[in-house]
Coordinates of C-alpha atoms and ligand atoms in Angstrom, one line a residue:
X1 CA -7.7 -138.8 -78.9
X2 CA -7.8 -138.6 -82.3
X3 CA -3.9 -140.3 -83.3
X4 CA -2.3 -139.9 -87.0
X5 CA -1.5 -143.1 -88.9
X6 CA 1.9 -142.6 -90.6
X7 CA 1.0 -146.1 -91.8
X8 CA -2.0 -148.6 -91.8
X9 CA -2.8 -152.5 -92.4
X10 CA -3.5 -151.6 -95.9
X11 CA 0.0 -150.3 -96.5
X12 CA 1.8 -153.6 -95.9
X13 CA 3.3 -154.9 -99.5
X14 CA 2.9 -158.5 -100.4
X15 CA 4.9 -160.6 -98.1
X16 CA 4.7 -163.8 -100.2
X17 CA 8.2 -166.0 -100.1
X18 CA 9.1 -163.8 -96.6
X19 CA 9.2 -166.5 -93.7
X20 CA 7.9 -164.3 -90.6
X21 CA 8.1 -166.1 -87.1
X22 CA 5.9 -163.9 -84.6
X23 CA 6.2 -165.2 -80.6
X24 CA 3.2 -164.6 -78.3
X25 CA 0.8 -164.9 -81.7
X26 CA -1.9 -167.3 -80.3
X27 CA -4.0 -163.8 -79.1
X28 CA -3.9 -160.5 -78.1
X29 CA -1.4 -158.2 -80.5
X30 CA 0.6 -161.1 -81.7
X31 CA -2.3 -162.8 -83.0
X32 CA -3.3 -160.0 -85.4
X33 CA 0.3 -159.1 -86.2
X34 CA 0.4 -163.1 -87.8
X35 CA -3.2 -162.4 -89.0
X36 CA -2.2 -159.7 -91.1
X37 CA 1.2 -161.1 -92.3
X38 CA -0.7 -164.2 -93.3
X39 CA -3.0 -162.3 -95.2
X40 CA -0.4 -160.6 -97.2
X41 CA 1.1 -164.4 -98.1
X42 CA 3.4 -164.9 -95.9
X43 CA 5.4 -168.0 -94.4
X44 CA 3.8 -167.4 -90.6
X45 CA 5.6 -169.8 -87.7
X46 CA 3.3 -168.7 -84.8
X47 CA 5.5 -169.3 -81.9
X48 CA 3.8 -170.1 -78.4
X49 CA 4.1 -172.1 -75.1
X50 CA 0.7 -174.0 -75.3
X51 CA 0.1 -176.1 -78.2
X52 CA -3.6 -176.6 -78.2
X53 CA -3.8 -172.8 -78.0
X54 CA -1.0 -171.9 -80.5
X55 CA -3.1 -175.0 -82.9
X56 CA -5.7 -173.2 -82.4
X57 CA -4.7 -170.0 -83.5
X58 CA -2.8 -171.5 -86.7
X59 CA -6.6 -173.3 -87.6
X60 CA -8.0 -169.9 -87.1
X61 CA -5.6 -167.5 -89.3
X62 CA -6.0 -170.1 -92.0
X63 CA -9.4 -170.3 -92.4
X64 CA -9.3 -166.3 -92.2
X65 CA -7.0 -165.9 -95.0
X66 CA -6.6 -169.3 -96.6
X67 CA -3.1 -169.2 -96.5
X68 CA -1.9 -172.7 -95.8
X69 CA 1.5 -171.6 -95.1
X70 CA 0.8 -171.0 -91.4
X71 CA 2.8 -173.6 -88.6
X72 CA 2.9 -173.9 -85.1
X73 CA 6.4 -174.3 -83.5
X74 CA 6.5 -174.5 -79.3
X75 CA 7.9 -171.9 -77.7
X76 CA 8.1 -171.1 -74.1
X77 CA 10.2 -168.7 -73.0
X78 CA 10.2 -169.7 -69.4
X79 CA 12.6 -171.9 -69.9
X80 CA 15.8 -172.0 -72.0
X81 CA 15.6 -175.3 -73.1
X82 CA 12.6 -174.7 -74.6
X83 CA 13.7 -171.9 -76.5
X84 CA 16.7 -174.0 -77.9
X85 CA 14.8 -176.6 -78.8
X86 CA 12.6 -173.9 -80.7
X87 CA 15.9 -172.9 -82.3
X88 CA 17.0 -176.4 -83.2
X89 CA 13.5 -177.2 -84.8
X90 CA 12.9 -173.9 -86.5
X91 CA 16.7 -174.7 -88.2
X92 CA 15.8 -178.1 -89.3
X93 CA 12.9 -176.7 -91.6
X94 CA 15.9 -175.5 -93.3
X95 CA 13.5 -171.8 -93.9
X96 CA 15.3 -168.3 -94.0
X97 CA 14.1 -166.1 -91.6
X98 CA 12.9 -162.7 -92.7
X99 CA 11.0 -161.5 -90.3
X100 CA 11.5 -161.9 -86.3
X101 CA 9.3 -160.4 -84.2
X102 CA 9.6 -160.9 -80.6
X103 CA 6.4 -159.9 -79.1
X104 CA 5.2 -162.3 -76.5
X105 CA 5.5 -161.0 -73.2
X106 CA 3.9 -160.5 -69.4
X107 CA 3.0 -157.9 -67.3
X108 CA 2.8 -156.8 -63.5
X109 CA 3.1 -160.5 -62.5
X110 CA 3.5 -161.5 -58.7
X111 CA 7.0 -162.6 -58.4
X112 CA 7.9 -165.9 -60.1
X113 CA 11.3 -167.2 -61.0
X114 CA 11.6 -169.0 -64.5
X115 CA 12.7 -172.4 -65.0
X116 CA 16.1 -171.4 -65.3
X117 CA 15.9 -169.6 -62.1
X118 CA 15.4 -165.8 -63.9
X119 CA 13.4 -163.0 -63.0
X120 CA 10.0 -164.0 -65.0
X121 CA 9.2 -160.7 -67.0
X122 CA 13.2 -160.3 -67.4
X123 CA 13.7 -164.0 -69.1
X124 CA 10.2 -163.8 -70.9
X125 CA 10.0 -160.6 -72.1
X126 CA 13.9 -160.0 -72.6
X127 CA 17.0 -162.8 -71.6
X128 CA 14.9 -165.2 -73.5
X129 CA 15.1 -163.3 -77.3
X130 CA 19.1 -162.2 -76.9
X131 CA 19.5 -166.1 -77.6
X132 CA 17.5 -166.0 -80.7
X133 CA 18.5 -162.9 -82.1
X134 CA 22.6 -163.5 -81.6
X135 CA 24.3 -166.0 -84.5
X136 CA 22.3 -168.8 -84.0
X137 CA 19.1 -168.1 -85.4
X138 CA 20.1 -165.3 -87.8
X139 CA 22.8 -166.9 -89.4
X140 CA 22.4 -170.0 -90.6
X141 CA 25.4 -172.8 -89.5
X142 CA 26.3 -174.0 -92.7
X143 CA 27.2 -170.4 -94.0
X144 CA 30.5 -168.5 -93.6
X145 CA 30.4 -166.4 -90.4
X146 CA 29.2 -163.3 -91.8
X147 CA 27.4 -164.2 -94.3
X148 CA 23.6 -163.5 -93.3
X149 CA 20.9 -166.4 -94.5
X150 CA 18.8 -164.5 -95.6
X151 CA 19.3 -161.0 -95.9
X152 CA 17.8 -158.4 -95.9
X153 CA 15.7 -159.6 -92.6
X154 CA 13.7 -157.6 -90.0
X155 CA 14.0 -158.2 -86.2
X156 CA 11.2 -156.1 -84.1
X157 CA 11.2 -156.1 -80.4
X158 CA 8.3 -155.2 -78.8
X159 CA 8.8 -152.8 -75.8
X160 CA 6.5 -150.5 -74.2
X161 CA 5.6 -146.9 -73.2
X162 CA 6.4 -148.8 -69.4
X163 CA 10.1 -148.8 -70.4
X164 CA 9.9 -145.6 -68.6
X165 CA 8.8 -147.0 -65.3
X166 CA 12.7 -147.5 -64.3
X167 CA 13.3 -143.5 -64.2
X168 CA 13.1 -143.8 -60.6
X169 CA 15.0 -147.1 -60.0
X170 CA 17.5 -147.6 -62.5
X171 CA 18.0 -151.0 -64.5
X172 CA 18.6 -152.6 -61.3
X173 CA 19.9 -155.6 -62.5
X174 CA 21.5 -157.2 -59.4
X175 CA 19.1 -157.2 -57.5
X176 CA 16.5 -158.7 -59.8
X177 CA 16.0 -161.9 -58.6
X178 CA 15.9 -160.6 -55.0
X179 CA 12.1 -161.1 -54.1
X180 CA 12.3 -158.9 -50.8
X181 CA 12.4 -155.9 -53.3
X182 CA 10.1 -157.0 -56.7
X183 CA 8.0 -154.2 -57.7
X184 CA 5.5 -155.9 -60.6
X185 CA 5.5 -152.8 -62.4
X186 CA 8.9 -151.9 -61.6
X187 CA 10.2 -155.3 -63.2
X188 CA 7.9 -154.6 -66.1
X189 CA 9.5 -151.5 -66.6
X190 CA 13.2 -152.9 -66.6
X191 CA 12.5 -155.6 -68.9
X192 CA 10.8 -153.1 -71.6
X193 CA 13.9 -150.8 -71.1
X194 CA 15.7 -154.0 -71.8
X195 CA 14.3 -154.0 -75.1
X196 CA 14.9 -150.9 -76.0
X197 CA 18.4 -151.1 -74.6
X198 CA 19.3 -154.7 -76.4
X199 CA 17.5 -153.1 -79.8
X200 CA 20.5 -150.4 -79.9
X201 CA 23.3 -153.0 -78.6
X202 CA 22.5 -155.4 -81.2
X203 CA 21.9 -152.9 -84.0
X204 CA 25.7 -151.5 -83.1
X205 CA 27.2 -155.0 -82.8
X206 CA 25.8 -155.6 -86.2
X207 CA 26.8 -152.4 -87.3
X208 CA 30.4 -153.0 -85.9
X209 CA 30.4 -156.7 -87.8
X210 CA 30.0 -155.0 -91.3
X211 CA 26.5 -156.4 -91.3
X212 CA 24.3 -154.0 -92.8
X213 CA 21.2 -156.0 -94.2
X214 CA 19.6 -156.5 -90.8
X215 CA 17.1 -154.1 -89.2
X216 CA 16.3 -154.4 -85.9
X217 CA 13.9 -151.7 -84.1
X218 CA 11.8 -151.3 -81.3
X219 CA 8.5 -150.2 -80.3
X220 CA 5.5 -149.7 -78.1
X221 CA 2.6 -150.6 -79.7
X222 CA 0.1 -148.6 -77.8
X223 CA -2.3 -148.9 -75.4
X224 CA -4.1 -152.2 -76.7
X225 CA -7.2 -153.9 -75.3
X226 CA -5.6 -157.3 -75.1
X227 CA -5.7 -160.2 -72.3
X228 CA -1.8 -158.3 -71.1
X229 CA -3.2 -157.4 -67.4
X230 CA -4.4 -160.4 -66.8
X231 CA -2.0 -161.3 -63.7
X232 CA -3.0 -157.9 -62.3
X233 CA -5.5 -156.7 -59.8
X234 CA -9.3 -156.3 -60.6
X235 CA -9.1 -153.0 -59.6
X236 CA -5.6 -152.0 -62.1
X237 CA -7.4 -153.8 -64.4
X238 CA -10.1 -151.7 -64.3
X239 CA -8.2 -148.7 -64.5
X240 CA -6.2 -150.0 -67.7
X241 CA -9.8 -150.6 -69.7
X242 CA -10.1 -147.3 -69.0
X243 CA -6.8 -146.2 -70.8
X244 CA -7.3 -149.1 -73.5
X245 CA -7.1 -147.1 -76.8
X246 CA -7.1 -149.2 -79.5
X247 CA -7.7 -152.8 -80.5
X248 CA -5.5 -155.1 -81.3
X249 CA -5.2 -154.7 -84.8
X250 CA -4.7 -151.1 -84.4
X251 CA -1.9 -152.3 -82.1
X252 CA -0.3 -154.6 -85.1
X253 CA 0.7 -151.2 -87.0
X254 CA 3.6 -150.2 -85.5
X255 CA 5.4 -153.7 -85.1
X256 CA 3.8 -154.3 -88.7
X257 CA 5.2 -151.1 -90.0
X258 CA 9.2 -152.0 -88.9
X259 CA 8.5 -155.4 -90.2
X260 CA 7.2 -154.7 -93.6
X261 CA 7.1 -151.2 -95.1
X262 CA 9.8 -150.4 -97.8
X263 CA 10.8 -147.5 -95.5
X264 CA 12.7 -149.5 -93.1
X265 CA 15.1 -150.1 -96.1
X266 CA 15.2 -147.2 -97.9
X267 CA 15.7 -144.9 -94.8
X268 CA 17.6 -147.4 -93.2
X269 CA 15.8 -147.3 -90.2
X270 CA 17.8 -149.4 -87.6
X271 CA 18.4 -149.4 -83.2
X272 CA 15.0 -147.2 -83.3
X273 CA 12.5 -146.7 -81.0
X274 CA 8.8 -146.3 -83.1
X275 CA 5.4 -145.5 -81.6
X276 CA 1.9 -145.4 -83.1
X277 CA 1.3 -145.6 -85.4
X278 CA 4.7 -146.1 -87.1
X279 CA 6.2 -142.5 -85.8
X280 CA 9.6 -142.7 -84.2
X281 CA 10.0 -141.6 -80.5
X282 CA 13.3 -140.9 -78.5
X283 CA 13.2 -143.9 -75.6
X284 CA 13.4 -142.2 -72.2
X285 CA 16.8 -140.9 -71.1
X286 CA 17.5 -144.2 -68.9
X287 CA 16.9 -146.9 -72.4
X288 CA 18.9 -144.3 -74.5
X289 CA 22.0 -144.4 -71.9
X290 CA 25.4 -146.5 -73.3
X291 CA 26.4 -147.8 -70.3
X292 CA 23.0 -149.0 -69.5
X293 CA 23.1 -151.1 -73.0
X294 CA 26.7 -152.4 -72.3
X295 CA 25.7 -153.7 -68.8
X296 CA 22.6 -155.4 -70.0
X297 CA 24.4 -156.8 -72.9
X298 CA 27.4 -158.0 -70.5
X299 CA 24.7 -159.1 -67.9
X300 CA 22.8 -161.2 -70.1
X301 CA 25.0 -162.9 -72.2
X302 CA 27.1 -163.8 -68.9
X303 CA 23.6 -164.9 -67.6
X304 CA 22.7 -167.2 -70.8
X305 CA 25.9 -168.7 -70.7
X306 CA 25.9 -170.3 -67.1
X307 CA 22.4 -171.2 -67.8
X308 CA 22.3 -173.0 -71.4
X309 CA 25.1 -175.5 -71.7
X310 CA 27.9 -175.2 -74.3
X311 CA 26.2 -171.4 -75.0
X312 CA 29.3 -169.9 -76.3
X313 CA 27.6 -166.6 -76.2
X314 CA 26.4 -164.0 -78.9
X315 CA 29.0 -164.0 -81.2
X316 CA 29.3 -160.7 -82.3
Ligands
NAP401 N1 -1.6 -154.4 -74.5 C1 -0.9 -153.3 -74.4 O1 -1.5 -152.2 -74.1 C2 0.6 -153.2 -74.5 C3 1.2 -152.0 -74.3 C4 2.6 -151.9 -74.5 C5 3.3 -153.0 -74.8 N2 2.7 -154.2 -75.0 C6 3.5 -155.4 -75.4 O2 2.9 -156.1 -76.5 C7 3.3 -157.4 -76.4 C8 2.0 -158.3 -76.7 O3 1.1 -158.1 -75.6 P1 -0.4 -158.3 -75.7 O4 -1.0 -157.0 -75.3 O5 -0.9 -158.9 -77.0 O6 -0.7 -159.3 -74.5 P2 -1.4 -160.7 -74.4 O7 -2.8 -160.6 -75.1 O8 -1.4 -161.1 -73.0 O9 -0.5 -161.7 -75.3 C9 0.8 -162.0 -74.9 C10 1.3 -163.2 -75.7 O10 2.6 -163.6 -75.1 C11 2.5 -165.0 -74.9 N3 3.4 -165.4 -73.8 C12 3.4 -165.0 -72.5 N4 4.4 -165.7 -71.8 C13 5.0 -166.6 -72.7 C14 6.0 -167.5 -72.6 N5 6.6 -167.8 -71.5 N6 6.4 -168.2 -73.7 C15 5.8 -167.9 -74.9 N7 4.8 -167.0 -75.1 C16 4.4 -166.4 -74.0 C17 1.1 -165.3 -74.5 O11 0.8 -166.7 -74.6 P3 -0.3 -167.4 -73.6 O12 -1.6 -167.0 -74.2 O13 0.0 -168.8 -73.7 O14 -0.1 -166.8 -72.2 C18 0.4 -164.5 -75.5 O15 0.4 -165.2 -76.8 C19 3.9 -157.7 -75.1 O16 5.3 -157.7 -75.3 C20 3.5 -156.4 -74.3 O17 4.5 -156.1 -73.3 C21 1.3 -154.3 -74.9

């Protein structure tokens, strides 16, 4: 199938002086998202959990684009007190943030709880990047409340065409961590829903706050040949090759396209739900429902502040 590029690699402006931190970039989709932005001059933190792999990937986009301003920062988002320690360290560089693109993830993995006792596809792919994308990341301490760092910034959550897996079950979000009735696709599904969900909450919280110089979207990035089915059977996996599309770089335009292109701005695009390659979709009824987005907003932040101490919650 034959799909029409709205936009392409080619089409992303000069990023030099923009400070882009991209999670999940030492392979797969993330890796080529960083590749590109690195190419284009940007500030690139390549956030991951394993050093030698994220090193790796940092010695690799270098030598591809000789940009030396690429970094590796640990980041695993397992655990919570790895992602505030990401936080902490990412603050003390004293660097705006212009760029946040939360795109590490897992899929259709046997049940697991995280380090903090969550759900693992619900703290990786979701409870783990409220944290990041409330006040303390975005706004930097030393600045009066509203007053964004370093405006105007992007924020791209990377969801999934699998957001429609809950149609069935609903969010479900009591009985997540209830192993007796885990469904690997079924959780995959609610936490990609979740990111759709927390894209609109946070774009009307922002809204509501008067802040209008920060875009956050979501989007599904396609069906990408990428190491994502690893946890799964050999037989799924076999079936997915068969579906696999595009490659990963093909799989950076969407994500690419909500954090670079002019566009965003001028059409003030914002609580969006984009699809390849940079076309914006209508979510699925369930990730376009209000109540859903207040419960997981309520949910979450009550979750992240019995987990992380002296969490005082979002803020906004
Ligand atoms: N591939 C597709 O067809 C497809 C379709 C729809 C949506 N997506 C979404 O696209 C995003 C990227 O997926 P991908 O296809 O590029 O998969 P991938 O090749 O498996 O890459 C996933 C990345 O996330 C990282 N990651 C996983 N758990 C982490 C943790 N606890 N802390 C920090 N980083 C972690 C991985 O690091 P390690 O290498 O250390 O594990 C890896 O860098 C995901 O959010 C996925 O849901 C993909």
């Amino acid at each position: 199938m034959v799909m029409t590029k709205h936009f392409d690699l080619d089409m992303i402006p000069d990023m030099s002086g923009k400070v882009c931190i991209v999670t999940g970039s030492n392979t797969g989709i993330g890796k080529a998202c960083a590749m590109e932005l690195a190419s284009k001059g940007a500030h690139v933190i390549v956030a991951s959990r394993n050093s030698s792999k994220g090193q790796e990937a940092v010695n690799e986009i270098k030598a591809e684009t000789g940009n030396e301003l690429i970094e590796y920062l640990q980041l695993d988002l397992m655990s919570l007190a790895s992602v505030t320690k990401f936080i902490e360290e990412f603050k003390a560089k004293n660097l705006p943030i212009h760029v946040l693109l939360n795109n590490a993830g897992i899929m259709a993995n046997p049940f697991t709880l995280s380090e903090d006792g969550i759900e693992s596809q619900f703290a990786t792919n979701h409870a783990s990047s409220l944290f990041p994308c409330d006040f303390s990341l975005i706004f930097h301490p030393s600045l009066p409340t509203n007053e964004f760092y370093s405006a105007p910034s992007r924020i791209i959550n990377v969801s999934s065409n699998g957001h429609r897996f809950i149609f069935c079950s609903g969010l479900k979000l009591q009985e997540m961590n209830d192993e007796k009735s885990y469904s690997p696709f079924g959780a995959y599904g609610r936490s990609k829903a979740a990111n759709i969900l927390f894209t609109r909450e946070l774009d009307q919280r922002l809204e509501a706050e008067g802040i209008t110089n920060v875009y956050v979207n979501a989007n599904h990035p396609g069906v990408v040949d990428s190491e994502l089915a690893r946890y799964s059977s050999v037989m799924i996996q076999a079936i997915l090759r068969k579906l696999v599309l595009i490659s990963t770089k093909d799989g950076a335009i969407t994500q690419l396209y909500l954090a670079t292109s002019p566009e965003v701005e001028r059409d003030s695009i914002k609580g969006k739900y984009y699809i390849p390659f940079g076309m914006e979709k209508a979510p699925q009824q369930e990730s376009r429902s209000q109540e859903n987005q207040t419960a997981l907003w309520n949910y979450t932040e009550a979750l992240l502040k019995e987990k992380i101490p002296n969490y005082p919650g979002a803020g906004i």
